[in-house]
PDB file of C-alpha atoms in Angstrom:
ATOM      1  CA  MET A 139      -0.187  -0.013   0.113  1.00  0.00           C
ATOM      2  CA  GLU A 140       1.392   3.369  -1.253  1.00  0.00           C
ATOM      3  CA  VAL A 141       0.818   6.063   1.823  1.00  0.00           C
ATOM      4  CA  SER A 142      -0.250   9.207   0.127  1.00  0.00           C
ATOM      5  CA  PRO A 143      -0.182  12.673   1.227  1.00  0.00           C
ATOM      6  CA  VAL A 144      -2.950  13.479   1.320  1.00  0.00           C
ATOM      7  CA  GLY A 145      -3.858  10.446   4.579  1.00  0.00           C
ATOM      8  CA  LYS A 146      -3.264   6.919   4.555  1.00  0.00           C
ATOM      9  CA  VAL A 147      -6.016   5.773   3.174  1.00  0.00           C
ATOM     10  CA  THR A 148      -6.861   7.791  -0.050  1.00  0.00           C
ATOM     11  CA  GLY A 149      -3.597   5.338  -1.090  1.00  0.00           C
ATOM     12  CA  LEU A 150      -5.585   2.401  -0.780  1.00  0.00           C
ATOM     13  CA  THR A 151      -6.459   0.495  -3.909  1.00  0.00           C
ATOM     14  CA  ASN A 152      -9.563   0.409  -4.861  1.00  0.00           C
ATOM     15  CA  TYR A 153     -10.561   3.573  -2.562  1.00  0.00           C
ATOM     16  CA  LYS A 154     -13.268   5.261  -4.547  1.00  0.00           C
ATOM     17  CA  LEU A 155     -16.032   1.682  -4.371  1.00  0.00           C
ATOM     18  CA  LEU A 156     -15.662   1.690  -0.351  1.00  0.00           C
ATOM     19  CA  SER A 157     -18.588   2.476   0.930  1.00  0.00           C
ATOM     20  CA  LYS A 158     -17.946   5.410   3.357  1.00  0.00           C
ATOM     21  CA  GLU A 159     -18.684   2.956   6.459  1.00  0.00           C
ATOM     22  CA  GLU A 160     -15.329   0.825   4.884  1.00  0.00           C
ATOM     23  CA  LYS A 161     -13.649   4.426   4.066  1.00  0.00           C
ATOM     24  CA  LEU A 162     -14.236   4.970   8.119  1.00  0.00           C
ATOM     25  CA  MET A 163     -13.781   1.096   9.110  1.00  0.00           C
ATOM     26  CA  LYS A 164     -10.178   1.538   6.771  1.00  0.00           C
ATOM     27  CA  ALA A 165      -9.304   4.606   8.592  1.00  0.00           C
ATOM     28  CA  ALA A 166      -9.617   3.653  12.247  1.00  0.00           C
ATOM     29  CA  GLU A 167      -7.742   0.621  11.383  1.00  0.00           C
ATOM     30  CA  LEU A 168      -4.760   2.765  10.592  1.00  0.00           C
ATOM     31  CA  GLY A 169      -5.082   5.634  12.222  1.00  0.00           C
ATOM     32  CA  ASP A 170      -5.929   8.510   9.860  1.00  0.00           C
ATOM     33  CA  LEU A 171      -7.092  11.479  11.650  1.00  0.00           C
ATOM     34  CA  ASP A 172      -7.511  13.496   9.253  1.00  0.00           C
ATOM     35  CA  GLU A 173      -9.985  10.726   6.763  1.00  0.00           C
ATOM     36  CA  ILE A 174     -12.047  10.477  10.247  1.00  0.00           C
ATOM     37  CA  GLU A 175     -12.466  13.865  10.499  1.00  0.00           C
ATOM     38  CA  SER A 176     -13.095  14.402   7.055  1.00  0.00           C
ATOM     39  CA  LEU A 177     -16.067  11.503   7.139  1.00  0.00           C
ATOM     40  CA  SER A 178     -17.631  13.067  10.575  1.00  0.00           C
ATOM     41  CA  GLN A 179     -18.475  15.944   8.418  1.00  0.00           C
ATOM     42  CA  THR A 180     -20.440  13.368   6.409  1.00  0.00           C
ATOM     43  CA  ASP A 181     -23.885  11.440   7.142  1.00  0.00           C
ATOM     44  CA  VAL A 182     -21.805   7.915   7.818  1.00  0.00           C
ATOM     45  CA  ASN A 183     -23.409   5.585   9.932  1.00  0.00           C
ATOM     46  CA  VAL A 184     -20.527   5.473  12.804  1.00  0.00           C
ATOM     47  CA  ASN A 185     -21.820   1.888  14.529  1.00  0.00           C
ATOM     48  CA  PHE A 186     -21.530   0.104  10.527  1.00  0.00           C
ATOM     49  CA  GLN A 187     -20.498  -4.049  11.081  1.00  0.00           C
ATOM     50  CA  ASP A 188     -17.904  -5.133   8.602  1.00  0.00           C
ATOM     51  CA  LEU A 189     -18.963  -9.488   7.983  1.00  0.00           C
ATOM     52  CA  ASP A 190     -16.765  -9.946  11.233  1.00  0.00           C
ATOM     53  CA  GLU A 191     -19.705  -7.243  13.573  1.00  0.00           C
ATOM     54  CA  ASN A 192     -17.144  -5.166  13.866  1.00  0.00           C
ATOM     55  CA  THR A 193     -16.819  -1.385  14.171  1.00  0.00           C
ATOM     56  CA  ALA A 194     -14.942   1.064  13.237  1.00  0.00           C
ATOM     57  CA  LEU A 195     -14.446   1.488  16.949  1.00  0.00           C
ATOM     58  CA  ILE A 196     -13.432  -1.923  17.326  1.00  0.00           C
ATOM     59  CA  LYS A 197     -11.115  -2.220  14.959  1.00  0.00           C
ATOM     60  CA  ALA A 198      -9.365   1.190  16.248  1.00  0.00           C
ATOM     61  CA  ALA A 199      -9.529  -0.192  19.791  1.00  0.00           C
ATOM     62  CA  GLU A 200      -7.462  -3.937  18.093  1.00  0.00           C
ATOM     63  CA  LYS A 201      -5.361  -1.687  16.060  1.00  0.00           C
ATOM     64  CA  HIS A 202      -4.096  -0.005  18.614  1.00  0.00           C
ATOM     65  CA  GLN A 203      -4.384   2.831  17.038  1.00  0.00           C
ATOM     66  CA  SER A 204      -5.043   5.314  20.508  1.00  0.00           C
ATOM     67  CA  ASP A 205      -5.533   8.439  18.175  1.00  0.00           C
ATOM     68  CA  ALA A 206      -7.561   6.639  16.029  1.00  0.00           C
ATOM     69  CA  LEU A 207     -10.152   5.590  18.856  1.00  0.00           C
ATOM     70  CA  LEU A 208      -9.676   9.505  20.184  1.00  0.00           C
ATOM     71  CA  LYS A 209     -10.470  10.576  17.728  1.00  0.00           C
ATOM     72  CA  LEU A 210     -13.188   8.422  17.379  1.00  0.00           C
ATOM     73  CA  LEU A 211     -15.462   9.192  19.821  1.00  0.00           C
ATOM     74  CA  GLU A 212     -14.450  13.308  19.870  1.00  0.00           C
ATOM     75  CA  CYS A 213     -15.733  13.700  15.946  1.00  0.00           C
ATOM     76  CA  PHE A 214     -18.393  11.237  17.039  1.00  0.00           C
ATOM     77  CA  GLN A 215     -19.322  11.272  20.749  1.00  0.00           C
ATOM     78  CA  GLU A 216     -23.505  12.158  20.469  1.00  0.00           C
ATOM     79  CA  ASP A 217     -24.366   8.406  17.395  1.00  0.00           C
ATOM     80  CA  ILE A 218     -20.870   6.033  18.665  1.00  0.00           C
ATOM     81  CA  LYS A 219     -22.549   3.155  20.332  1.00  0.00           C
ATOM     82  CA  VAL A 220     -18.649   1.718  22.318  1.00  0.00           C
ATOM     83  CA  ASN A 221     -20.509  -1.207  23.661  1.00  0.00           C
ATOM     84  CA  ILE A 222     -21.341  -2.924  19.715  1.00  0.00           C
ATOM     85  CA  GLN A 223     -19.149  -6.095  20.269  1.00  0.00           C
ATOM     86  CA  ASN A 224     -18.224  -8.366  17.375  1.00  0.00           C
ATOM     87  CA  LYS A 225     -18.826 -11.837  16.100  1.00  0.00           C
ATOM     88  CA  ASN A 226     -17.056 -13.490  19.258  1.00  0.00           C
ATOM     89  CA  LYS A 227     -18.305 -11.258  21.423  1.00  0.00           C
ATOM     90  CA  HIS A 228     -15.421  -9.141  21.289  1.00  0.00           C
ATOM     91  CA  ALA A 229     -16.032  -4.771  22.211  1.00  0.00           C
ATOM     92  CA  ALA A 230     -13.196  -2.092  21.732  1.00  0.00           C
ATOM     93  CA  ILE A 231     -12.751  -1.963  25.971  1.00  0.00           C
ATOM     94  CA  MET A 232     -11.877  -5.405  25.958  1.00  0.00           C
ATOM     95  CA  PHE A 233      -8.736  -4.164  23.463  1.00  0.00           C
ATOM     96  CA  VAL A 234      -7.453  -0.864  24.691  1.00  0.00           C
ATOM     97  CA  THR A 235      -4.184  -1.019  26.013  1.00  0.00           C
ATOM     98  CA  THR A 236      -3.641   2.381  27.523  1.00  0.00           C
ATOM     99  CA  ARG A 237      -5.172   3.761  30.792  1.00  0.00           C
ATOM    100  CA  LYS A 238      -6.060   6.892  27.721  1.00  0.00           C
ATOM    101  CA  GLU A 239      -8.272   5.080  25.809  1.00  0.00           C
ATOM    102  CA  ALA A 240      -9.534   2.965  28.899  1.00  0.00           C
ATOM    103  CA  VAL A 241     -10.800   6.735  30.511  1.00  0.00           C
ATOM    104  CA  ALA A 242     -11.957   7.767  27.399  1.00  0.00           C
ATOM    105  CA  LEU A 243     -14.327   4.460  27.051  1.00  0.00           C
ATOM    106  CA  TYR A 244     -15.139   4.417  30.965  1.00  0.00           C
ATOM    107  CA  MET A 245     -16.768   7.962  30.146  1.00  0.00           C
ATOM    108  CA  ALA A 246     -18.290   7.268  27.183  1.00  0.00           C
ATOM    109  CA  GLY A 247     -20.844   4.582  28.527  1.00  0.00           C
ATOM    110  CA  ALA A 248     -18.382   1.338  27.968  1.00  0.00           C
ATOM    111  CA  ASP A 249     -20.664  -1.534  30.172  1.00  0.00           C
ATOM    112  CA  LEU A 250     -16.965  -2.935  32.364  1.00  0.00           C
ATOM    113  CA  LYS A 251     -19.105  -6.194  32.865  1.00  0.00           C
ATOM    114  CA  LEU A 252     -19.450  -7.541  28.575  1.00  0.00           C
ATOM    115  CA  LYS A 253     -18.580 -10.801  28.320  1.00  0.00           C
ATOM    116  CA  ASP A 254     -16.749 -12.646  25.105  1.00  0.00           C
ATOM    117  CA  GLY A 255     -18.091 -15.138  23.413  1.00  0.00           C
ATOM    118  CA  LYS A 256     -16.113 -17.495  25.988  1.00  0.00           C
ATOM    119  CA  ASP A 257     -17.398 -15.818  29.281  1.00  0.00           C
ATOM    120  CA  ARG A 258     -14.604 -13.100  29.924  1.00  0.00           C
ATOM    121  CA  ASP A 259     -14.455 -10.417  31.270  1.00  0.00           C
ATOM    122  CA  VAL A 260     -12.759  -7.199  30.072  1.00  0.00           C
ATOM    123  CA  PHE A 261     -10.253  -7.545  33.165  1.00  0.00           C
ATOM    124  CA  PHE A 262      -9.377 -11.707  32.205  1.00  0.00           C
ATOM    125  CA  TRP A 263      -8.496  -9.990  29.583  1.00  0.00           C
ATOM    126  CA  GLN A 264      -6.611  -6.644  29.636  1.00  0.00           C
ATOM    127  CA  ARG A 265      -4.976  -9.280  33.322  1.00  0.00           C
ATOM    128  CA  LYS A 266      -3.639 -11.540  30.008  1.00  0.00           C
ATOM    129  CA  PHE A 267      -2.009  -9.000  28.000  1.00  0.00           C
ATOM    130  CA  GLU A 268      -0.374  -7.197  31.451  1.00  0.00           C
ATOM    131  CA  ASN A 269      -2.049  -3.442  31.123  1.00  0.00           C
ATOM    132  CA  HIS A 270      -1.832  -3.414  35.200  1.00  0.00           C
ATOM    133  CA  ASP A 271      -2.514   0.934  34.553  1.00  0.00           C
ATOM    134  CA  VAL A 272      -5.794   0.165  32.565  1.00  0.00           C
ATOM    135  CA  VAL A 273      -6.504  -2.748  34.890  1.00  0.00           C
ATOM    136  CA  ASN A 274      -5.715  -0.450  38.168  1.00  0.00           C
ATOM    137  CA  TYR A 275      -7.554   2.838  36.527  1.00  0.00           C
ATOM    138  CA  LEU A 276     -10.864   0.006  35.576  1.00  0.00           C
ATOM    139  CA  GLU A 277     -11.784  -1.837  39.988  1.00  0.00           C
ATOM    140  CA  SER A 278     -10.229   2.263  40.836  1.00  0.00           C
ATOM    141  CA  VAL A 279     -13.936   2.981  38.957  1.00  0.00           C
ATOM    142  CA  THR A 280     -16.034   0.251  39.323  1.00  0.00           C
ATOM    143  CA  SER A 281     -14.691  -0.326  43.236  1.00  0.00           C
ATOM    144  CA  LYS A 282     -15.920   3.495  43.405  1.00  0.00           C
ATOM    145  CA  THR A 283     -19.224   2.215  41.258  1.00  0.00           C
ATOM    146  CA  ASN A 284     -19.474  -0.200  44.266  1.00  0.00           C
ATOM    147  CA  THR A 285     -19.431   1.307  46.660  1.00  0.00           C
ATOM    148  CA  ALA A 286     -21.721   4.814  46.250  1.00  0.00           C
ATOM    149  CA  SER A 287     -24.327   1.645  45.357  1.00  0.00           C
ATOM    150  CA  ASP A 288     -23.199  -0.040  48.387  1.00  0.00           C
ATOM    151  CA  ILE A 289     -25.127   3.376  50.035  1.00  0.00           C
ATOM    152  CA  ARG A 290     -29.019   3.516  51.485  1.00  0.00           C
ATOM    153  CA  VAL A 291     -30.052   6.061  52.680  1.00  0.00           C
ATOM    154  CA  SER A 292     -32.187   5.693  55.949  1.00  0.00           C
ATOM    155  CA  ASP A 293     -35.174   7.324  56.469  1.00  0.00           C
TER     156      ASP A 293
END
């Protein structure tokens, strides 16, 4: 693939044949922030799922494109659904590798109780890939949520 001076995605062969949604997924996968920004100004469906049921957000997380993940959340904050799971029941929160990504997804409403097709949760994946900073953050917000919900108002 040749990288074009106007963006990574436009250098793809047959780029013009892709739908806007496919272009957004490729931009997310390749970390093409300009293309994500440009497509956000159109009627592109940010929650489009490919044959494996991946979204642009899942692709960005899976490919460790941190800036692309954050750009998707920024540009599509009104429409993006952060808890969509793919064919294997993986969601974007399962693939994040930095605290910054975890915070952004959590603040956007990521469900920390999601489980994949083999009943493994977000914490399983984060521990497997030794993302200790992410685990520490997620555990801290989980304990705060649990503590807050344990408080009872008495008459």
